[in-house]
Amino acid sequence: MHYWLTWREGLGSDTSNRRNESMVSQIAEICVTTLAVILCLIGLFGNLSLLAATITYKELHHKICYMVAVLTSLHVVCLFCELYLEALQLRFRATTRDECFHHTFVYIFAMIAQSVMFLMLSLDIMFAVVIPLRHRIFTTLPYVFYMCLPPFLIGAATVISINLGMSNEAIEFCTPVQAFPRKMGWMTYMVNGLNVAAFVVNLVVFFAVKSRHQSPVMRDSVKNSKISCSDDVRVRQ
């Protein structure tokens, strides 16, 4: 009798522990989902405002502004995909890689294209600093098209590669990274490599600008420009 009562008490405690764990899990899901939705809505407001400003104001109709608008559009796609994941609660239930990929392939495309686009923006800034005259001569729309072409091609190639190597392996939750097959884990390193490359290009631009300002030729040109400007002002007076 004593052992039976002890067994029942243990069973009851296990049941209560499971209920508590389930309640904590549900509270965590609600908190994470609420926070994600709020952040996505804030991000959508900012990005859509930037796109509207780029379309509306002629002062923003330049190469760099168009490229930023493309990057913003990709980020808008990512935010909508994030809301889609939150609506289906894919982050909190087990699934397979194949099913996860069907829900996230647009997200993966936009995420990869966005990483490449950051690098292209850094290259555009470097071109503007290193070869300013040629950069200004480039026709705006063809230049923007060719600079934005690699992100879309690499994003599409990534999605196709994942689809070809897809497996039906079970996973605990669904995110764009979890949709990558195990044998294609190198793609995460590719994304990190693109971000590092963009950082390196920005460093090159920084040191190039710094060295130009410190060079005697640059100082003389700045002085001459100031003198010419002051002479023009005197003549007008």
PDB file of C-alpha atoms in Angstrom:
ATOM      1  CA  MET A   1       0.000   0.000   0.000  1.00  0.00           C
ATOM      2  CA  HIS A   2       2.833   2.361   0.884  1.00  0.00           C
ATOM      3  CA  TYR A   3       4.584   1.722  -2.439  1.00  0.00           C
ATOM      4  CA  TRP A   4       1.328   2.260  -4.338  1.00  0.00           C
ATOM      5  CA  LEU A   5       0.753   5.625  -2.656  1.00  0.00           C
ATOM      6  CA  THR A   6       4.343   6.628  -3.339  1.00  0.00           C
ATOM      7  CA  TRP A   7       3.942   5.685  -7.009  1.00  0.00           C
ATOM      8  CA  ARG A   8       0.742   7.741  -7.290  1.00  0.00           C
ATOM      9  CA  GLU A   9       2.401  10.746  -5.669  1.00  0.00           C
ATOM     10  CA  GLY A  10       5.322  10.470  -8.081  1.00  0.00           C
ATOM     11  CA  LEU A  11       2.965  10.174 -11.028  1.00  0.00           C
ATOM     12  CA  GLY A  12       1.026  13.216  -9.874  1.00  0.00           C
ATOM     13  CA  SER A  13       4.194  15.258  -9.445  1.00  0.00           C
ATOM     14  CA  ASP A  14       5.365  14.281 -12.950  1.00  0.00           C
ATOM     15  CA  THR A  15       2.019  15.337 -14.383  1.00  0.00           C
ATOM     16  CA  SER A  16       2.134  18.683 -12.593  1.00  0.00           C
ATOM     17  CA  ASN A  17       5.722  19.243 -13.758  1.00  0.00           C
ATOM     18  CA  ARG A  18       4.697  18.587 -17.330  1.00  0.00           C
ATOM     19  CA  ARG A  19       1.821  21.020 -17.004  1.00  0.00           C
ATOM     20  CA  ASN A  20       4.138  23.654 -15.585  1.00  0.00           C
ATOM     21  CA  GLU A  21       6.649  23.103 -18.375  1.00  0.00           C
ATOM     22  CA  SER A  22       3.880  23.322 -20.961  1.00  0.00           C
ATOM     23  CA  MET A  23       2.593  26.545 -19.416  1.00  0.00           C
ATOM     24  CA  VAL A  24       6.078  28.065 -19.342  1.00  0.00           C
ATOM     25  CA  SER A  25       6.602  27.029 -22.961  1.00  0.00           C
ATOM     26  CA  GLN A  26       3.327  28.636 -24.024  1.00  0.00           C
ATOM     27  CA  ILE A  27       4.170  31.857 -22.185  1.00  0.00           C
ATOM     28  CA  ALA A  28       7.597  31.913 -23.847  1.00  0.00           C
ATOM     29  CA  GLU A  29       6.025  31.379 -27.273  1.00  0.00           C
ATOM     30  CA  ILE A  30       3.578  34.228 -26.699  1.00  0.00           C
ATOM     31  CA  CYS A  31       6.340  36.583 -25.530  1.00  0.00           C
ATOM     32  CA  VAL A  32       8.680  35.727 -28.403  1.00  0.00           C
ATOM     33  CA  THR A  33       5.910  35.987 -30.987  1.00  0.00           C
ATOM     34  CA  THR A  34       4.674  39.314 -29.620  1.00  0.00           C
ATOM     35  CA  LEU A  35       8.165  40.797 -29.578  1.00  0.00           C
ATOM     36  CA  ALA A  36       8.921  39.519 -33.089  1.00  0.00           C
ATOM     37  CA  VAL A  37       5.677  40.945 -34.486  1.00  0.00           C
ATOM     38  CA  ILE A  38       6.273  44.345 -32.871  1.00  0.00           C
ATOM     39  CA  LEU A  39       9.834  44.543 -34.203  1.00  0.00           C
ATOM     40  CA  CYS A  40       8.710  43.454 -37.675  1.00  0.00           C
ATOM     41  CA  LEU A  41       5.988  46.101 -37.771  1.00  0.00           C
ATOM     42  CA  ILE A  42       8.455  48.788 -36.696  1.00  0.00           C
ATOM     43  CA  GLY A  43      10.897  47.608 -39.346  1.00  0.00           C
ATOM     44  CA  LEU A  44       8.208  47.587 -42.019  1.00  0.00           C
ATOM     45  CA  PHE A  45       7.179  51.124 -41.140  1.00  0.00           C
ATOM     46  CA  GLY A  46      10.749  52.393 -41.410  1.00  0.00           C
ATOM     47  CA  ASN A  47      11.590  50.523 -44.608  1.00  0.00           C
ATOM     48  CA  LEU A  48       8.353  51.411 -46.380  1.00  0.00           C
ATOM     49  CA  SER A  49       8.846  55.049 -45.386  1.00  0.00           C
ATOM     50  CA  LEU A  50      12.319  54.956 -46.915  1.00  0.00           C
ATOM     51  CA  LEU A  51      10.962  53.462 -50.136  1.00  0.00           C
ATOM     52  CA  ALA A  52       8.238  56.107 -50.290  1.00  0.00           C
ATOM     53  CA  ALA A  53      10.805  58.860 -49.776  1.00  0.00           C
ATOM     54  CA  THR A  54      13.034  57.437 -52.514  1.00  0.00           C
ATOM     55  CA  ILE A  55      10.129  57.419 -54.949  1.00  0.00           C
ATOM     56  CA  THR A  56       8.796  60.834 -53.959  1.00  0.00           C
ATOM     57  CA  TYR A  57      11.880  63.034 -53.633  1.00  0.00           C
ATOM     58  CA  LYS A  58      13.959  63.709 -56.738  1.00  0.00           C
ATOM     59  CA  GLU A  59      16.968  64.492 -54.543  1.00  0.00           C
ATOM     60  CA  LEU A  60      17.166  60.770 -53.794  1.00  0.00           C
ATOM     61  CA  HIS A  61      17.181  59.675 -57.431  1.00  0.00           C
ATOM     62  CA  HIS A  62      20.857  58.693 -57.437  1.00  0.00           C
ATOM     63  CA  LYS A  63      22.836  55.475 -57.755  1.00  0.00           C
ATOM     64  CA  ILE A  64      23.422  54.884 -54.064  1.00  0.00           C
ATOM     65  CA  CYS A  65      19.821  55.753 -53.188  1.00  0.00           C
ATOM     66  CA  TYR A  66      18.424  53.296 -55.722  1.00  0.00           C
ATOM     67  CA  MET A  67      20.714  50.577 -54.407  1.00  0.00           C
ATOM     68  CA  VAL A  68      19.641  51.304 -50.846  1.00  0.00           C
ATOM     69  CA  ALA A  69      16.036  51.074 -52.040  1.00  0.00           C
ATOM     70  CA  VAL A  70      16.723  47.609 -53.475  1.00  0.00           C
ATOM     71  CA  LEU A  71      18.322  46.556 -50.193  1.00  0.00           C
ATOM     72  CA  THR A  72      15.332  47.969 -48.333  1.00  0.00           C
ATOM     73  CA  SER A  73      12.939  46.023 -50.555  1.00  0.00           C
ATOM     74  CA  LEU A  74      14.783  42.793 -49.781  1.00  0.00           C
ATOM     75  CA  HIS A  75      14.574  43.568 -46.090  1.00  0.00           C
ATOM     76  CA  VAL A  76      10.833  44.183 -46.421  1.00  0.00           C
ATOM     77  CA  VAL A  77      10.500  40.713 -47.947  1.00  0.00           C
ATOM     78  CA  CYS A  78      12.437  39.258 -45.001  1.00  0.00           C
ATOM     79  CA  LEU A  79      10.153  41.000 -42.524  1.00  0.00           C
ATOM     80  CA  PHE A  80       6.998  39.736 -44.233  1.00  0.00           C
ATOM     81  CA  CYS A  81       8.456  36.220 -44.269  1.00  0.00           C
ATOM     82  CA  GLU A  82       9.224  36.548 -40.568  1.00  0.00           C
ATOM     83  CA  LEU A  83       5.607  37.485 -39.902  1.00  0.00           C
ATOM     84  CA  TYR A  84       4.561  34.462 -41.954  1.00  0.00           C
ATOM     85  CA  LEU A  85       6.709  32.187 -39.784  1.00  0.00           C
ATOM     86  CA  GLU A  86       5.242  33.706 -36.649  1.00  0.00           C
ATOM     87  CA  ALA A  87       1.681  33.314 -37.961  1.00  0.00           C
ATOM     88  CA  LEU A  88       2.205  29.593 -38.564  1.00  0.00           C
ATOM     89  CA  GLN A  89       4.237  29.207 -35.354  1.00  0.00           C
ATOM     90  CA  LEU A  90       6.863  27.277 -37.303  1.00  0.00           C
ATOM     91  CA  ARG A  91       9.529  28.179 -34.765  1.00  0.00           C
ATOM     92  CA  PHE A  92       7.772  26.213 -32.049  1.00  0.00           C
ATOM     93  CA  ARG A  93       6.896  22.890 -33.630  1.00  0.00           C
ATOM     94  CA  ALA A  94       8.817  19.995 -35.098  1.00  0.00           C
ATOM     95  CA  THR A  95       8.828  19.538 -38.855  1.00  0.00           C
ATOM     96  CA  THR A  96      11.039  18.283 -41.677  1.00  0.00           C
ATOM     97  CA  ARG A  97      13.649  20.153 -43.679  1.00  0.00           C
ATOM     98  CA  ASP A  98      11.657  19.644 -46.852  1.00  0.00           C
ATOM     99  CA  GLU A  99       8.513  21.175 -45.390  1.00  0.00           C
ATOM    100  CA  CYS A 100      10.514  23.955 -43.754  1.00  0.00           C
ATOM    101  CA  PHE A 101      12.149  24.802 -47.079  1.00  0.00           C
ATOM    102  CA  HIS A 102       8.753  25.141 -48.766  1.00  0.00           C
ATOM    103  CA  HIS A 103       7.831  27.737 -46.145  1.00  0.00           C
ATOM    104  CA  THR A 104      11.129  29.620 -46.148  1.00  0.00           C
ATOM    105  CA  PHE A 105      12.615  29.522 -49.666  1.00  0.00           C
ATOM    106  CA  VAL A 106      11.539  33.127 -50.337  1.00  0.00           C
ATOM    107  CA  TYR A 107      13.045  34.126 -46.990  1.00  0.00           C
ATOM    108  CA  ILE A 108      16.298  32.343 -47.879  1.00  0.00           C
ATOM    109  CA  PHE A 109      16.459  34.064 -51.262  1.00  0.00           C
ATOM    110  CA  ALA A 110      15.940  37.517 -49.747  1.00  0.00           C
ATOM    111  CA  MET A 111      18.392  36.818 -46.914  1.00  0.00           C
ATOM    112  CA  ILE A 112      21.197  35.719 -49.260  1.00  0.00           C
ATOM    113  CA  ALA A 113      20.503  38.517 -51.744  1.00  0.00           C
ATOM    114  CA  GLN A 114      20.521  41.013 -48.897  1.00  0.00           C
ATOM    115  CA  SER A 115      23.948  39.856 -47.721  1.00  0.00           C
ATOM    116  CA  VAL A 116      25.369  40.200 -51.234  1.00  0.00           C
ATOM    117  CA  MET A 117      23.680  43.584 -51.587  1.00  0.00           C
ATOM    118  CA  PHE A 118      25.532  44.874 -48.535  1.00  0.00           C
ATOM    119  CA  LEU A 119      28.777  43.955 -50.275  1.00  0.00           C
ATOM    120  CA  MET A 120      27.701  45.670 -53.496  1.00  0.00           C
ATOM    121  CA  LEU A 121      26.855  48.830 -51.565  1.00  0.00           C
ATOM    122  CA  SER A 122      30.315  48.792 -50.026  1.00  0.00           C
ATOM    123  CA  LEU A 123      31.847  48.348 -53.479  1.00  0.00           C
ATOM    124  CA  ASP A 124      29.786  51.269 -54.777  1.00  0.00           C
ATOM    125  CA  ILE A 125      31.153  53.494 -52.017  1.00  0.00           C
ATOM    126  CA  MET A 126      34.666  52.307 -52.827  1.00  0.00           C
ATOM    127  CA  PHE A 127      34.171  53.116 -56.517  1.00  0.00           C
ATOM    128  CA  ALA A 128      32.927  56.589 -55.598  1.00  0.00           C
ATOM    129  CA  VAL A 129      36.066  57.182 -53.531  1.00  0.00           C
ATOM    130  CA  VAL A 130      38.713  55.493 -55.685  1.00  0.00           C
ATOM    131  CA  ILE A 131      37.417  56.409 -59.164  1.00  0.00           C
ATOM    132  CA  PRO A 132      35.064  59.346 -58.518  1.00  0.00           C
ATOM    133  CA  LEU A 133      35.033  60.720 -62.073  1.00  0.00           C
ATOM    134  CA  ARG A 134      34.248  57.395 -63.713  1.00  0.00           C
ATOM    135  CA  HIS A 135      31.695  56.636 -61.033  1.00  0.00           C
ATOM    136  CA  ARG A 136      29.914  59.889 -61.797  1.00  0.00           C
ATOM    137  CA  ILE A 137      29.992  59.237 -65.549  1.00  0.00           C
ATOM    138  CA  PHE A 138      28.305  55.836 -65.235  1.00  0.00           C
ATOM    139  CA  THR A 139      24.688  55.939 -66.379  1.00  0.00           C
ATOM    140  CA  THR A 140      22.456  55.546 -63.344  1.00  0.00           C
ATOM    141  CA  LEU A 141      19.956  52.851 -64.296  1.00  0.00           C
ATOM    142  CA  PRO A 142      22.351  50.463 -66.108  1.00  0.00           C
ATOM    143  CA  TYR A 143      24.863  50.868 -63.291  1.00  0.00           C
ATOM    144  CA  VAL A 144      22.248  50.072 -60.643  1.00  0.00           C
ATOM    145  CA  PHE A 145      21.025  47.107 -62.691  1.00  0.00           C
ATOM    146  CA  TYR A 146      24.472  45.538 -63.002  1.00  0.00           C
ATOM    147  CA  MET A 147      25.308  46.197 -59.357  1.00  0.00           C
ATOM    148  CA  CYS A 148      22.044  44.590 -58.229  1.00  0.00           C
ATOM    149  CA  LEU A 149      22.292  41.626 -60.589  1.00  0.00           C
ATOM    150  CA  PRO A 150      24.802  39.531 -58.543  1.00  0.00           C
ATOM    151  CA  PRO A 151      22.657  39.526 -55.365  1.00  0.00           C
ATOM    152  CA  PHE A 152      19.625  38.204 -57.222  1.00  0.00           C
ATOM    153  CA  LEU A 153      21.635  35.624 -59.167  1.00  0.00           C
ATOM    154  CA  ILE A 154      23.434  34.345 -56.070  1.00  0.00           C
ATOM    155  CA  GLY A 155      20.175  34.256 -54.101  1.00  0.00           C
ATOM    156  CA  ALA A 156      18.434  32.280 -56.839  1.00  0.00           C
ATOM    157  CA  ALA A 157      21.393  29.904 -57.209  1.00  0.00           C
ATOM    158  CA  THR A 158      21.381  29.292 -53.454  1.00  0.00           C
ATOM    159  CA  VAL A 159      17.681  28.420 -53.412  1.00  0.00           C
ATOM    160  CA  ILE A 160      18.086  26.074 -56.384  1.00  0.00           C
ATOM    161  CA  SER A 161      21.095  24.372 -54.773  1.00  0.00           C
ATOM    162  CA  ILE A 162      19.228  23.822 -51.515  1.00  0.00           C
ATOM    163  CA  ASN A 163      16.238  22.423 -53.380  1.00  0.00           C
ATOM    164  CA  LEU A 164      18.417  19.951 -55.279  1.00  0.00           C
ATOM    165  CA  GLY A 165      20.135  18.740 -52.127  1.00  0.00           C
ATOM    166  CA  MET A 166      17.051  18.728 -49.919  1.00  0.00           C
ATOM    167  CA  SER A 167      16.432  15.861 -47.502  1.00  0.00           C
ATOM    168  CA  ASN A 168      13.380  14.809 -45.511  1.00  0.00           C
ATOM    169  CA  GLU A 169      15.253  14.911 -42.221  1.00  0.00           C
ATOM    170  CA  ALA A 170      13.290  15.773 -39.083  1.00  0.00           C
ATOM    171  CA  ILE A 171      14.135  19.059 -37.341  1.00  0.00           C
ATOM    172  CA  GLU A 172      12.923  20.479 -34.035  1.00  0.00           C
ATOM    173  CA  PHE A 173      11.835  23.854 -35.425  1.00  0.00           C
ATOM    174  CA  CYS A 174      11.777  25.767 -38.695  1.00  0.00           C
ATOM    175  CA  THR A 175      13.952  28.761 -39.555  1.00  0.00           C
ATOM    176  CA  PRO A 176      15.704  29.694 -42.816  1.00  0.00           C
ATOM    177  CA  VAL A 177      19.014  28.372 -41.491  1.00  0.00           C
ATOM    178  CA  GLN A 178      17.419  25.127 -40.295  1.00  0.00           C
ATOM    179  CA  ALA A 179      16.119  24.552 -43.819  1.00  0.00           C
ATOM    180  CA  PHE A 180      19.690  24.146 -45.083  1.00  0.00           C
ATOM    181  CA  PRO A 181      20.616  20.461 -45.538  1.00  0.00           C
ATOM    182  CA  ARG A 182      23.486  19.272 -43.366  1.00  0.00           C
ATOM    183  CA  LYS A 183      25.788  18.838 -46.345  1.00  0.00           C
ATOM    184  CA  MET A 184      25.149  22.469 -47.319  1.00  0.00           C
ATOM    185  CA  GLY A 185      26.053  23.979 -43.992  1.00  0.00           C
ATOM    186  CA  TRP A 186      28.858  25.802 -45.790  1.00  0.00           C
ATOM    187  CA  MET A 187      26.251  28.288 -47.001  1.00  0.00           C
ATOM    188  CA  THR A 188      26.106  29.835 -43.552  1.00  0.00           C
ATOM    189  CA  TYR A 189      29.853  30.401 -43.816  1.00  0.00           C
ATOM    190  CA  MET A 190      29.253  31.988 -47.216  1.00  0.00           C
ATOM    191  CA  VAL A 191      26.828  34.489 -45.685  1.00  0.00           C
ATOM    192  CA  ASN A 192      29.291  35.303 -42.918  1.00  0.00           C
ATOM    193  CA  GLY A 193      32.050  35.611 -45.510  1.00  0.00           C
ATOM    194  CA  LEU A 194      30.010  38.133 -47.491  1.00  0.00           C
ATOM    195  CA  ASN A 195      29.469  40.211 -44.367  1.00  0.00           C
ATOM    196  CA  VAL A 196      33.179  40.087 -43.550  1.00  0.00           C
ATOM    197  CA  ALA A 197      34.016  41.086 -47.136  1.00  0.00           C
ATOM    198  CA  ALA A 198      31.690  44.097 -46.880  1.00  0.00           C
ATOM    199  CA  PHE A 199      33.394  45.084 -43.631  1.00  0.00           C
ATOM    200  CA  VAL A 200      36.839  44.784 -45.238  1.00  0.00           C
ATOM    201  CA  VAL A 201      35.780  46.930 -48.199  1.00  0.00           C
ATOM    202  CA  ASN A 202      34.485  49.582 -45.799  1.00  0.00           C
ATOM    203  CA  LEU A 203      37.831  49.529 -44.012  1.00  0.00           C
ATOM    204  CA  VAL A 204      39.609  50.007 -47.340  1.00  0.00           C
ATOM    205  CA  VAL A 205      37.367  52.982 -48.097  1.00  0.00           C
ATOM    206  CA  PHE A 206      38.033  54.462 -44.670  1.00  0.00           C
ATOM    207  CA  PHE A 207      41.807  54.244 -45.011  1.00  0.00           C
ATOM    208  CA  ALA A 208      41.659  55.484 -48.614  1.00  0.00           C
ATOM    209  CA  VAL A 209      39.742  58.594 -47.555  1.00  0.00           C
ATOM    210  CA  LYS A 210      42.048  59.122 -44.592  1.00  0.00           C
ATOM    211  CA  SER A 211      45.193  58.832 -46.715  1.00  0.00           C
ATOM    212  CA  ARG A 212      43.804  61.250 -49.286  1.00  0.00           C
ATOM    213  CA  HIS A 213      43.123  63.888 -46.674  1.00  0.00           C
ATOM    214  CA  GLN A 214      46.647  63.480 -45.311  1.00  0.00           C
ATOM    215  CA  SER A 215      48.392  63.683 -48.696  1.00  0.00           C
ATOM    216  CA  PRO A 216      50.061  67.031 -49.635  1.00  0.00           C
ATOM    217  CA  VAL A 217      48.435  67.034 -53.065  1.00  0.00           C
ATOM    218  CA  MET A 218      45.022  66.785 -51.516  1.00  0.00           C
ATOM    219  CA  ARG A 219      45.802  69.584 -49.078  1.00  0.00           C
ATOM    220  CA  ASP A 220      47.008  71.848 -51.887  1.00  0.00           C
ATOM    221  CA  SER A 221      43.903  71.147 -53.929  1.00  0.00           C
ATOM    222  CA  VAL A 222      41.701  71.951 -50.954  1.00  0.00           C
ATOM    223  CA  LYS A 223      43.608  75.186 -50.325  1.00  0.00           C
ATOM    224  CA  ASN A 224      43.383  76.179 -53.978  1.00  0.00           C
ATOM    225  CA  SER A 225      39.670  75.491 -54.017  1.00  0.00           C
ATOM    226  CA  LYS A 226      39.210  77.636 -50.908  1.00  0.00           C
ATOM    227  CA  ILE A 227      41.272  80.462 -52.429  1.00  0.00           C
ATOM    228  CA  SER A 228      39.337  80.322 -55.687  1.00  0.00           C
ATOM    229  CA  CYS A 229      36.061  80.382 -53.804  1.00  0.00           C
ATOM    230  CA  SER A 230      37.161  83.408 -51.763  1.00  0.00           C
ATOM    231  CA  ASP A 231      38.298  85.188 -54.939  1.00  0.00           C
ATOM    232  CA  ASP A 232      34.936  84.549 -56.538  1.00  0.00           C
ATOM    233  CA  VAL A 233      33.204  86.007 -53.521  1.00  0.00           C
ATOM    234  CA  ARG A 234      35.391  89.127 -53.640  1.00  0.00           C
ATOM    235  CA  VAL A 235      34.740  89.618 -57.343  1.00  0.00           C
ATOM    236  CA  ARG A 236      30.997  89.346 -56.790  1.00  0.00           C
ATOM    237  CA  GLN A 237      31.199  91.879 -53.996  1.00  0.00           C
TER     238      GLN A 237
END
